[in-house]
Short mmCIF file of C-alpha atoms (C1' of nucleotides) in Angstrom, two decimals:
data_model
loop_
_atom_site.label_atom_id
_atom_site.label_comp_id
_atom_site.label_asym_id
_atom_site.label_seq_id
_atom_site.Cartn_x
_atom_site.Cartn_y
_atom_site.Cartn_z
CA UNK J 1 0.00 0.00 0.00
CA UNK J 2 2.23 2.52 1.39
CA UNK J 3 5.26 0.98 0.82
CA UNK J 4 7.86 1.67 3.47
CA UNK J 5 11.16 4.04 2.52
CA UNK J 6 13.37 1.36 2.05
CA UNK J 7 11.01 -0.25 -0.43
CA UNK J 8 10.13 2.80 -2.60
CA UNK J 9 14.64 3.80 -2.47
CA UNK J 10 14.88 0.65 -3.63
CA UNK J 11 12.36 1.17 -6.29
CA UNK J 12 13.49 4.37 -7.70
CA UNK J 13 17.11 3.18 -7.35
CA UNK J 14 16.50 -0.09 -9.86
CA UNK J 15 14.98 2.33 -12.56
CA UNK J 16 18.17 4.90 -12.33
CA UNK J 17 20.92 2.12 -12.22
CA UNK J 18 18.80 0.14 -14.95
CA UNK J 19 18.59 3.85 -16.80
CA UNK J 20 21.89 5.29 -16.31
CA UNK J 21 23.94 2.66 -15.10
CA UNK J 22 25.86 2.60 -11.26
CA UNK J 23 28.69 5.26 -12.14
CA UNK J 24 26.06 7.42 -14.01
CA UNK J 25 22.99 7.83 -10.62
CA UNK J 26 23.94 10.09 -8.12
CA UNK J 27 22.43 9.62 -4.49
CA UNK J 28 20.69 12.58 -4.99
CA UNK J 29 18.84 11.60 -7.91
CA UNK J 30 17.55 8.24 -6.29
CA UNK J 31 16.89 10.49 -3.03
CA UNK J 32 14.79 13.18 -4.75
CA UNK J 33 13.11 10.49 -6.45
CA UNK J 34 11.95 8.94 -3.31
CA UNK J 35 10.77 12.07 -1.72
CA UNK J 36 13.42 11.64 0.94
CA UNK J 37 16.90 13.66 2.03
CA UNK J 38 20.32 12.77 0.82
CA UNK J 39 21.28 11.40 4.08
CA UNK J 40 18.14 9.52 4.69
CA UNK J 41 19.53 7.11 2.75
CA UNK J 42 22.68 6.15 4.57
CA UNK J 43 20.16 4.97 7.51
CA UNK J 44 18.82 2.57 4.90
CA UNK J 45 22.37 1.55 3.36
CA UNK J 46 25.31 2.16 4.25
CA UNK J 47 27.05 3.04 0.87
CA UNK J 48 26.17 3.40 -2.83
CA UNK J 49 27.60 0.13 -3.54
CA UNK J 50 25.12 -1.34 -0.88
CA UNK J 51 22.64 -0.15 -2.11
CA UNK J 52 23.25 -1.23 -5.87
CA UNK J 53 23.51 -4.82 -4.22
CA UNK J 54 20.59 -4.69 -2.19
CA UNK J 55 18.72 -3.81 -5.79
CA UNK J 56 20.66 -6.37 -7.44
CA UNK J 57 19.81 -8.91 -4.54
CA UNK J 58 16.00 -8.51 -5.05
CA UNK J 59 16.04 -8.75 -8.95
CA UNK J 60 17.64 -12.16 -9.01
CA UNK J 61 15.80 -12.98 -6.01
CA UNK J 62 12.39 -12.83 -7.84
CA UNK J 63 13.66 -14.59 -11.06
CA UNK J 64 15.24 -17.48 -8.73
CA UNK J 65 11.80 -17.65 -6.95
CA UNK J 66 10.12 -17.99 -10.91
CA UNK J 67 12.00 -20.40 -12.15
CA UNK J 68 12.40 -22.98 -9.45
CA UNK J 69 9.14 -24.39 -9.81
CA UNK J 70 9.94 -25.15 -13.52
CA UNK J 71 13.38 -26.06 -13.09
CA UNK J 72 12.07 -28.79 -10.16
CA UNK J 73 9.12 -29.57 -11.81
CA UNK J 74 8.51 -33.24 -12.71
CA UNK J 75 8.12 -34.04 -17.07
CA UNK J 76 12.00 -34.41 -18.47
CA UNK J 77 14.63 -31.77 -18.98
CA UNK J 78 12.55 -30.50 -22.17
CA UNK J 79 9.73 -29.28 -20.81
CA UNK J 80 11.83 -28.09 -17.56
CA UNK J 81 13.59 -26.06 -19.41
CA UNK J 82 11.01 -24.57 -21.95
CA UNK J 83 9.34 -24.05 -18.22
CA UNK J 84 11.82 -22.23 -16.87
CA UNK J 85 12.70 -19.92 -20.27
CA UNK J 86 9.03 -18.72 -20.00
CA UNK J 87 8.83 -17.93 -16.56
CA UNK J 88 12.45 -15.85 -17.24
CA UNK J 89 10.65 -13.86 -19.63
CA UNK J 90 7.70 -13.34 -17.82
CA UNK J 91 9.62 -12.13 -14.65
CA UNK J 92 11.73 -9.67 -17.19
CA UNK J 93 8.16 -8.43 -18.88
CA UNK J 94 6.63 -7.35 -15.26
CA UNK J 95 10.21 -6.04 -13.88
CA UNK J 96 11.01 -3.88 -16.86
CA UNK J 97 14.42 -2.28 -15.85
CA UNK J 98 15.45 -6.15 -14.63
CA UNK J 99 17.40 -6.99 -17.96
CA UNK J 100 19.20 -3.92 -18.13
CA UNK J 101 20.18 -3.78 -14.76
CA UNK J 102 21.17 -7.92 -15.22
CA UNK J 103 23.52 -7.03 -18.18
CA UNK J 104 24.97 -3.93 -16.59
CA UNK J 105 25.95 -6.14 -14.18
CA UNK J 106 27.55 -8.08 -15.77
CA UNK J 107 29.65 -4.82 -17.31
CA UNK J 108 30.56 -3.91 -14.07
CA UNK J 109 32.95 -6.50 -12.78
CA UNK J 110 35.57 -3.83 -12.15
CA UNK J 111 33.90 -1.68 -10.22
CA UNK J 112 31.46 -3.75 -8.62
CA UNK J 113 33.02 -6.99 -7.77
CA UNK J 114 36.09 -6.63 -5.91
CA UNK J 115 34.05 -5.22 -3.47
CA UNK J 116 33.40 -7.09 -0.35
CA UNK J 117 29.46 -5.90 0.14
CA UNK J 118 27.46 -8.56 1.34
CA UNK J 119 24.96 -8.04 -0.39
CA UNK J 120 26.64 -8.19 -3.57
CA UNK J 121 28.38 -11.73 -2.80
CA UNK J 122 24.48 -12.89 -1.50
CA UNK J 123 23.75 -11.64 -5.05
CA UNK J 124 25.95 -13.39 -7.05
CA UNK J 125 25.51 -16.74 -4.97
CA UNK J 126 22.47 -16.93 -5.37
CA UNK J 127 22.97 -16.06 -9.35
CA UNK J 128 25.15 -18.90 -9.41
CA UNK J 129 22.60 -21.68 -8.13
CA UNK J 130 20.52 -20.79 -10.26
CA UNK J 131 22.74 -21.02 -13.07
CA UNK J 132 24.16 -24.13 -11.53
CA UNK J 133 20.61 -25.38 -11.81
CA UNK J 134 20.13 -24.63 -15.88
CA UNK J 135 23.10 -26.38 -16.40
CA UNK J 136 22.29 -29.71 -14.41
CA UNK J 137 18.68 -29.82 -16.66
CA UNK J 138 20.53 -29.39 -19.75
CA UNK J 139 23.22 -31.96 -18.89
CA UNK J 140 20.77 -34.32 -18.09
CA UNK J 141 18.82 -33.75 -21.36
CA UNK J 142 21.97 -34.56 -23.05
CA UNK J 143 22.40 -37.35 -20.72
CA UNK J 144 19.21 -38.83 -21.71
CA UNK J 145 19.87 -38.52 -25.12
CA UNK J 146 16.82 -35.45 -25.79
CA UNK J 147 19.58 -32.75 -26.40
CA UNK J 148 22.25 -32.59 -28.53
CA UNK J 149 25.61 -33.16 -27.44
CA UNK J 150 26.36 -29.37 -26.92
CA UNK J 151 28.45 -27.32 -25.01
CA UNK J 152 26.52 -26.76 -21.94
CA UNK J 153 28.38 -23.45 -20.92
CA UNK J 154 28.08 -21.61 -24.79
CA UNK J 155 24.38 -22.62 -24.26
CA UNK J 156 23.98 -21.04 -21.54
CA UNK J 157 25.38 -17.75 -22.63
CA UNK J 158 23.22 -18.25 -25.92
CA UNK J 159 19.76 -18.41 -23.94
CA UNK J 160 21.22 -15.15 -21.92
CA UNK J 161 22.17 -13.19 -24.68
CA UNK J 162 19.15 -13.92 -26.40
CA UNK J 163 16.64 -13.80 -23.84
CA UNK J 164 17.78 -11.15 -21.78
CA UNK J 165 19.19 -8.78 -24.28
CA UNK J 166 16.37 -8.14 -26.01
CA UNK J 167 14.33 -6.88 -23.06
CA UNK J 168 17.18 -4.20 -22.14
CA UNK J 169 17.41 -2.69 -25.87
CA UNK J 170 15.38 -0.19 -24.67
CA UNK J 171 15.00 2.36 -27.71
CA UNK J 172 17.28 0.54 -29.95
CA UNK J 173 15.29 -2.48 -29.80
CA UNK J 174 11.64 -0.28 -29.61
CA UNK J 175 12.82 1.52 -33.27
CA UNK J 176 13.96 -2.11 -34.05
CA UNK J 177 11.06 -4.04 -33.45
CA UNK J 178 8.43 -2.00 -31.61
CA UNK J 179 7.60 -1.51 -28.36
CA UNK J 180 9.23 -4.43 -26.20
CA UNK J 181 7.04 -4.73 -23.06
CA UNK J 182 3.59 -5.31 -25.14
CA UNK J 183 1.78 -8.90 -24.51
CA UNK J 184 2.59 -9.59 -28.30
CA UNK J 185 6.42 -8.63 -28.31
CA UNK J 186 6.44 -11.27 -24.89
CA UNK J 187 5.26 -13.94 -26.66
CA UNK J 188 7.22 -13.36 -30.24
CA UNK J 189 10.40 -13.40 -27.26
CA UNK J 190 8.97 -16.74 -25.98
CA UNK J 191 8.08 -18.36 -29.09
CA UNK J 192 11.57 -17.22 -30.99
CA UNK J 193 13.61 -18.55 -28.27
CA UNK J 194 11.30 -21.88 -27.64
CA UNK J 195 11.77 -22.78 -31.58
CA UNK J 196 15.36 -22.46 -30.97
CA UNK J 197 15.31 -24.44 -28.26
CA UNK J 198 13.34 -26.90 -29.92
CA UNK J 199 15.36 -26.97 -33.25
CA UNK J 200 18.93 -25.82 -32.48
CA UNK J 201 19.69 -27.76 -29.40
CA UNK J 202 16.52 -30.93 -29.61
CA UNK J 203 17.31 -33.93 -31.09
CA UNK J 204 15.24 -34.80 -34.37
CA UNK J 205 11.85 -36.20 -31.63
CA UNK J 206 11.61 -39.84 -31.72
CA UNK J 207 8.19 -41.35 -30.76
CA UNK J 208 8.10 -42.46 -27.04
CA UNK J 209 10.57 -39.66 -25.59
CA UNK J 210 9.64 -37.95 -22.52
CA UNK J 211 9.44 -34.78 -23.25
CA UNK H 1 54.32 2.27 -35.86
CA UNK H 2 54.03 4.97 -33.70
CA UNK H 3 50.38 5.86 -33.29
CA UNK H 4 49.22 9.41 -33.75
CA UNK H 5 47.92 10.76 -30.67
CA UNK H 6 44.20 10.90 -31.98
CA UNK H 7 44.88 7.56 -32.22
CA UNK H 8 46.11 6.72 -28.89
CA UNK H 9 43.03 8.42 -27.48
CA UNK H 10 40.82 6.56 -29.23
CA UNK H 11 42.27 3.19 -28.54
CA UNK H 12 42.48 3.72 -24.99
CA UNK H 13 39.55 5.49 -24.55
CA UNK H 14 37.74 2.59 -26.17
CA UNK H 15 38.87 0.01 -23.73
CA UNK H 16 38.64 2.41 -20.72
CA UNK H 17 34.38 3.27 -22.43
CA UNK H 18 34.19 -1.01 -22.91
CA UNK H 19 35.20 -1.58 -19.13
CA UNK H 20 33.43 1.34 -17.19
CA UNK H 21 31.02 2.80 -19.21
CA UNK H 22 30.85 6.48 -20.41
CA UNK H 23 29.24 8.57 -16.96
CA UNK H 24 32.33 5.67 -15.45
CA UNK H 25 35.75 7.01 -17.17
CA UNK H 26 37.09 10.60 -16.26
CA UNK H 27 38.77 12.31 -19.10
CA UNK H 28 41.77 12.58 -17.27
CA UNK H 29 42.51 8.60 -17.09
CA UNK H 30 42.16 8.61 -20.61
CA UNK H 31 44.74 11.72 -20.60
CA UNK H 32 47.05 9.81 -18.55
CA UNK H 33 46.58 6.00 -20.00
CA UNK H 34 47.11 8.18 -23.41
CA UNK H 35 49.92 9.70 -21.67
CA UNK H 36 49.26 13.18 -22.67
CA UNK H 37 47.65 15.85 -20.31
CA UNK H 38 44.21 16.38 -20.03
CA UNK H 39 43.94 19.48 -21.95
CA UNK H 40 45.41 18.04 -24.77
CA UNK H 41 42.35 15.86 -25.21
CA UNK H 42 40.53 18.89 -26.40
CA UNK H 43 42.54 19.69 -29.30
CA UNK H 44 41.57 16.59 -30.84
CA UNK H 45 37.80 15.85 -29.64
CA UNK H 46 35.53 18.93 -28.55
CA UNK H 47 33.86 17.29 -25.62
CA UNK H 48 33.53 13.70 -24.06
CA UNK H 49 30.65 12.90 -25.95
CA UNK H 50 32.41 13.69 -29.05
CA UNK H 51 35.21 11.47 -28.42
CA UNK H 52 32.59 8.81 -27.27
CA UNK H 53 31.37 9.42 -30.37
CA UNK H 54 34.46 8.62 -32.59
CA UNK H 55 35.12 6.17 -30.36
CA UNK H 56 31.89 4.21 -31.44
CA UNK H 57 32.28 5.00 -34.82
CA UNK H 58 35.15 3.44 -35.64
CA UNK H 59 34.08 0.06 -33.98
CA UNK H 60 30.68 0.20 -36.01
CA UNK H 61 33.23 0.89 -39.05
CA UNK H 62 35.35 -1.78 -38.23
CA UNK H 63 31.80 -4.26 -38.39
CA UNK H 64 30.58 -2.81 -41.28
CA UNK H 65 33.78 -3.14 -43.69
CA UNK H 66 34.01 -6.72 -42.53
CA UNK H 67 30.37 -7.67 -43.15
CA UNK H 68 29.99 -5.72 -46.42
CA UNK H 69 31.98 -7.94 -48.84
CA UNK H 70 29.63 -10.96 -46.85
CA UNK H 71 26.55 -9.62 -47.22
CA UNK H 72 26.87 -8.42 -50.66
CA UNK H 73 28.52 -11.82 -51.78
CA UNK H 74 27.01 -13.91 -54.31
CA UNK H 75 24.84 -17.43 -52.90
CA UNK H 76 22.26 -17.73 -51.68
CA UNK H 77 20.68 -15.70 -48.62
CA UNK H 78 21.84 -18.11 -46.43
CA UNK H 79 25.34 -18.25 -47.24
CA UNK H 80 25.25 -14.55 -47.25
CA UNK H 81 23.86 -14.82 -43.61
CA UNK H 82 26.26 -17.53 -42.21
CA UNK H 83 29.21 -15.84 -43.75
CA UNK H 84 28.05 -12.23 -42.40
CA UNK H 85 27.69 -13.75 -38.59
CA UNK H 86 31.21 -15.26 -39.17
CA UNK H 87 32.42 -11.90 -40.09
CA UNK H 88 31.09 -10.29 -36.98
CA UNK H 89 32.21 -12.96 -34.76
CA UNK H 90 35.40 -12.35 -36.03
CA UNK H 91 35.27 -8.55 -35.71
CA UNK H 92 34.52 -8.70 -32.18
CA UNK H 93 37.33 -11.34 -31.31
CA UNK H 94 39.66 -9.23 -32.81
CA UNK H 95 38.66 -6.11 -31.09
CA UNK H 96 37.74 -7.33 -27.25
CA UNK H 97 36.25 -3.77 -26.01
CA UNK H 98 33.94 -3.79 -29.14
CA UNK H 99 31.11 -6.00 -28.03
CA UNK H 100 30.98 -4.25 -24.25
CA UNK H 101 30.89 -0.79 -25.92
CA UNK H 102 28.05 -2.04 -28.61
CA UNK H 103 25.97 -3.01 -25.80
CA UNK H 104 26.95 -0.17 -23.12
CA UNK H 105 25.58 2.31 -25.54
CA UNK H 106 22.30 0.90 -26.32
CA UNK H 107 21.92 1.11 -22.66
CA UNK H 108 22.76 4.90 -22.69
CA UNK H 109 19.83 6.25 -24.87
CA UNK H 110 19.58 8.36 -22.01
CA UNK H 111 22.76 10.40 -21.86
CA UNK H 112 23.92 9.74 -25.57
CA UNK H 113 21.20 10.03 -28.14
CA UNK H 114 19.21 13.41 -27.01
CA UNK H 115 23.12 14.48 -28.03
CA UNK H 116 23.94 16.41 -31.30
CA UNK H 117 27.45 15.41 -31.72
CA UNK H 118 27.95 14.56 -35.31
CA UNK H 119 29.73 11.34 -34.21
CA UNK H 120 27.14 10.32 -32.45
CA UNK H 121 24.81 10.38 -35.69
CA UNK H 122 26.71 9.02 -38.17
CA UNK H 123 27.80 5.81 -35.87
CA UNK H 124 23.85 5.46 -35.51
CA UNK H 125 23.44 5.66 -39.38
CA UNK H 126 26.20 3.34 -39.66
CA UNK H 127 24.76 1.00 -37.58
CA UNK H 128 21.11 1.73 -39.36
CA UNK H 129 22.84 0.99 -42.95
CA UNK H 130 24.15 -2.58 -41.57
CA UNK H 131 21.18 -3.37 -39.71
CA UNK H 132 19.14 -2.92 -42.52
CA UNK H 133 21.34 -4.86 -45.05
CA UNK H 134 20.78 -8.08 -42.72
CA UNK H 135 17.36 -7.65 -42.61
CA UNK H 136 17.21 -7.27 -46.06
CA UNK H 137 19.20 -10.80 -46.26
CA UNK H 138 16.80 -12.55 -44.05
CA UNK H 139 13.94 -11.14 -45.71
CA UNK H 140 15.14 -12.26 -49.17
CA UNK H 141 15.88 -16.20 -47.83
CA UNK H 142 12.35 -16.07 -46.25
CA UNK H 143 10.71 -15.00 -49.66
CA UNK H 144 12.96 -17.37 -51.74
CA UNK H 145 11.48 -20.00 -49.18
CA UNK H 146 15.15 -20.82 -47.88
CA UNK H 147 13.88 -19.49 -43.97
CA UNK H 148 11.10 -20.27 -42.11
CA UNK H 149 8.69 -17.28 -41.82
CA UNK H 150 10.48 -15.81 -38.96
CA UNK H 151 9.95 -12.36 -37.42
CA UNK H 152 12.81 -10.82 -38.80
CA UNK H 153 13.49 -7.97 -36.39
CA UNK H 154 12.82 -10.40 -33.57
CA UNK H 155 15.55 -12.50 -35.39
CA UNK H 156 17.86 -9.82 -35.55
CA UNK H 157 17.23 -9.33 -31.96
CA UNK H 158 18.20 -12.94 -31.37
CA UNK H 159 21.44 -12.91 -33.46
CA UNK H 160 22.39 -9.22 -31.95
CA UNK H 161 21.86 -11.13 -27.84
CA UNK H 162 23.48 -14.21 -28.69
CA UNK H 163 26.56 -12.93 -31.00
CA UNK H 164 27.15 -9.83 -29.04
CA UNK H 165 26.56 -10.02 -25.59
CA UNK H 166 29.21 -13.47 -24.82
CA UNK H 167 32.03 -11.38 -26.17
CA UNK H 168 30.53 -8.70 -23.83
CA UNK H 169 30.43 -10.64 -20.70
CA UNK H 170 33.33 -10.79 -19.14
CA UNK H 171 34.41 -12.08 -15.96
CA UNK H 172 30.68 -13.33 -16.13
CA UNK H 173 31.06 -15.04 -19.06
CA UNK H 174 34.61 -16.27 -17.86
CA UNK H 175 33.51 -18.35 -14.95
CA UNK H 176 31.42 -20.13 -16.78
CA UNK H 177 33.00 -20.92 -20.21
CA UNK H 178 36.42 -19.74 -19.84
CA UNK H 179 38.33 -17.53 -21.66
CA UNK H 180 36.17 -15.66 -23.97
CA UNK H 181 38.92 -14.71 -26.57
CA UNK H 182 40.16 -18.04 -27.11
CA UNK H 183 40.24 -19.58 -30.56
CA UNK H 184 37.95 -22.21 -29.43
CA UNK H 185 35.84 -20.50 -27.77
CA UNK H 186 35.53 -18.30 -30.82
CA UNK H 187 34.95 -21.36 -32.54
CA UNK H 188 32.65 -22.64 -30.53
CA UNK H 189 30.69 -19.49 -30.76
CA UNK H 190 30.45 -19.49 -34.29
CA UNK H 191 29.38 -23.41 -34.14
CA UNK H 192 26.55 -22.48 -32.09
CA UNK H 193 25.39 -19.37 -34.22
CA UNK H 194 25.57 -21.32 -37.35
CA UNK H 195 24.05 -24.40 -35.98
CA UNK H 196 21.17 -22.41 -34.50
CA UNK H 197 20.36 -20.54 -37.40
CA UNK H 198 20.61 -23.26 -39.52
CA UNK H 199 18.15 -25.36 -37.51
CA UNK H 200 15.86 -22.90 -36.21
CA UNK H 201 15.34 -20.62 -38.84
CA UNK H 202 15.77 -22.62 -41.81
CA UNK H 203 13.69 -24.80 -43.45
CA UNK H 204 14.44 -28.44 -43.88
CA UNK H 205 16.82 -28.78 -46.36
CA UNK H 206 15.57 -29.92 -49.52
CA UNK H 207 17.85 -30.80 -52.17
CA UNK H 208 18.72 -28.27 -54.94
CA UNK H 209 18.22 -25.46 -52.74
CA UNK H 210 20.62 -22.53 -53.41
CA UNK H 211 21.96 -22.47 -50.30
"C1'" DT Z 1 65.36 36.14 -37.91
"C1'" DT Z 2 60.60 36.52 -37.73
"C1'" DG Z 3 56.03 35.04 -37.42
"C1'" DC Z 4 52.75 31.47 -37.59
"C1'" DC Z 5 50.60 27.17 -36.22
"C1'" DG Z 6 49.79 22.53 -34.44
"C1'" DC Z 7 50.31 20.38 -30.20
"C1'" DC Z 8 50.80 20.18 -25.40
"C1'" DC Z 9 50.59 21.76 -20.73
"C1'" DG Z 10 49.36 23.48 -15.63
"C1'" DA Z 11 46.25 26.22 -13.32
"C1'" DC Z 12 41.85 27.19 -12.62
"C1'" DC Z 13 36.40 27.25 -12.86
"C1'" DG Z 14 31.74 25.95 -10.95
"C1'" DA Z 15 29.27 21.85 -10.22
"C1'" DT Z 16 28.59 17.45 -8.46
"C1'" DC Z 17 30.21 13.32 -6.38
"C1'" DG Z 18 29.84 9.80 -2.05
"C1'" DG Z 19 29.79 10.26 2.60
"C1'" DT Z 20 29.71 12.42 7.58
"C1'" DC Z 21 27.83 15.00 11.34
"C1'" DG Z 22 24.76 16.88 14.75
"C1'" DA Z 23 20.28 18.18 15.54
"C1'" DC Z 24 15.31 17.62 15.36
"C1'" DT Z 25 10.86 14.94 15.45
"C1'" DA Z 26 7.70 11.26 16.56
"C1'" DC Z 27 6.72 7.38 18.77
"C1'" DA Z 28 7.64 3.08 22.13
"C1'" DG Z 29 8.43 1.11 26.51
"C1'" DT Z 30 8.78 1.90 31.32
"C1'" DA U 1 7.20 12.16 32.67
"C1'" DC U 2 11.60 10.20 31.05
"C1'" DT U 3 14.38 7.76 27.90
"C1'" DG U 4 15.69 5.36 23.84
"C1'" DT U 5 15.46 4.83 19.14
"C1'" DA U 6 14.21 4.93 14.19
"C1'" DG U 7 13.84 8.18 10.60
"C1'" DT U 8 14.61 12.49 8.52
"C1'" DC U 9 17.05 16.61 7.54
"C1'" DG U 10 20.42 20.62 6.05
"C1'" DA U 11 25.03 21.86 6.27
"C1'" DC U 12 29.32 20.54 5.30
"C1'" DC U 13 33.74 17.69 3.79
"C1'" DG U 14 37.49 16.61 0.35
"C1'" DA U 15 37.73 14.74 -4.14
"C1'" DT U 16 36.71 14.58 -8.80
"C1'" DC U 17 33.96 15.86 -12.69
"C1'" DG U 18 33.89 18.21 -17.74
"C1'" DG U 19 35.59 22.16 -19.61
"C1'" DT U 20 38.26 26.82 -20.23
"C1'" DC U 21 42.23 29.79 -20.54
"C1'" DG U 22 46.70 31.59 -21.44
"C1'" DG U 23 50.97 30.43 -22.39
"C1'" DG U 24 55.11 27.42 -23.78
"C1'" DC U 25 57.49 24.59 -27.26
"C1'" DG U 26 59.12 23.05 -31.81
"C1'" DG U 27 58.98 22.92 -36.74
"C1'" DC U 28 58.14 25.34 -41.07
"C1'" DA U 29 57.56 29.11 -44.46
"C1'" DA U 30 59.01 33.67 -45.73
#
DNA sequence: TTGCCGCCCGACCGATCGGTCGACTACAGT
DNA sequence: ACTGTAGTCGACCGATCGGTCGGGCGGCAA
């Protein structure tokens, strides 16, 4: 309803470092933003970089919490991971600044991950189960003999590039392909990257497979 | 041999944009990395965004002379295709702060495009040019009945997210498939680009195709 | 020799940066 | 009524930001 202060900094802070980037928000923009003083935000966080992690920290949090159900989810590593694809791009449609703060990340590692905030490393941890996870399903569709033999890490950084990016193009990818966040664009995303799935890394389906 | 200075600025000020984005880098690191005083920057480029600019330019330049020859090549639209993703993939592996910088400034609609600088433009009709050429490709192969009935700027999309973005991602992208500039991984990139387009967006291969 | 010009420099400008400090308010427990 | 505490605030700190200015230096033409 009224969401508390620490709620609505957090808010405003994942559109400006999704807009602009970490380097590029000043504290004074996210504390304007909020309706709040400069220094009201040190009793919420302790430092810029906190802060950026605490943001970071909730995005990955919500994806984790999206996926696991399909990841877990009983049917064979197929349908797992056509599962878990949608529900990525459905927690990217309703959290539009998500992607772009995701691959700014990712951009950052200089000035974001020597740094020893904790919520950065709870961050990253928890982006690595989850990764850890993606790769186990696809192993064990190759395993199984449903996937191609392919390189499980270069897949991985396929379905990022490709799901992810295009939901942080922002006006590039609006003049490219119109606006990104409509119902249709969603489900071209999800159908473009399911027939890749299905014909790029699927074996040739053989009656009797479990999907 | 020995570099002009406009030159050294650019080059360094392209890695130093690629690693921490362009509200990250202060002019005088690039001053100092170009070992030359800061002044001195501004009897080559106006302003920051104006060396941003240039430095953008000449990575979109570097793209488009090494995709022309592909895309204009004779065979079929899909050889055209294959043979202009090879051509980027190779681009980008030569030139490691190219892929970062591609993506960085998509995300920086905000502080770059409103901007007049005459770099600035004629990187983004570069970039328009090329972008249109490949659509024009795909288009072609989907009317000859070579590709599936695709969406093509959704396809570009896909081909921009999964070419781009691995040679973008860093210490990210380290962890989890090792070096990023290796010869096999560059190879391994390519295999999974060509594999992916030939299996998701083209048709089953009937013989006497023009491939 | 003189004068010009491309290149480089240090000093300086106002603005903004992340962060600190001390004080003030409103409410909780006792 | 007293005290502690969570939340907010404006003023202030040193550092750095992009950019300007005036002058120095070296080669080249007259």
């Amino acid at each position: 309803m009224h969401p508390t202060s620490r709620e609505k900094i957090l808010d405003v802070a994942e559109a400006r470092f999704a807009q602009r980037g970490y380097a590029g928000v000043g504290l004074r923009e996210v504390a304007d933003a909020a309706g709040l003083g400069k220094s009201s935000l040190f009793h919420h966080f302790p430092s810029k970089a906190s802060l950026y992690g605490a943001v970071l920290d909730r995005v990955i949090e919500r994806i984790e919490v999206r996926m696991h159900g399909a990841l877990e989810a009983s049917g064979g590593p197929r349908a797992q991971l056509s599962a878990a694809v949608v529900g990525l791009v459905d927690t990217l449609a309703e959290d539009p600044p998500a992607a772009r703060l995701l691959l700014r990340t990712v951009f950052e590692d200089d000035d974001l991950s020597p740094t020893e905030t904790p919520e950065l490393v709870a961050a990253d941890q928890r982006l690595d189960r989850l990764i850890a996870r993606i790769a186990r399903v696809i192993t064990a569709g190759i395993e199984a003999g449903v996937f191609r033999p392919i390189s499980v890490p270069d897949a991985i950084q396929t379905l990022i590039g490709a799901v992810v990016y295009p939901f942080a193009s922002g006006e590039f990818g609006e003049k490219l392909a119109g606006e990104i966040f409509s119902a249709e664009a969603i489900a071209r995303r999800k159908r473009e990257i399911l027939t890749l799935i299905e014909h790029g890394w699927m074996r040739p389906h053989s009656q009797g497979e479990k999907s």
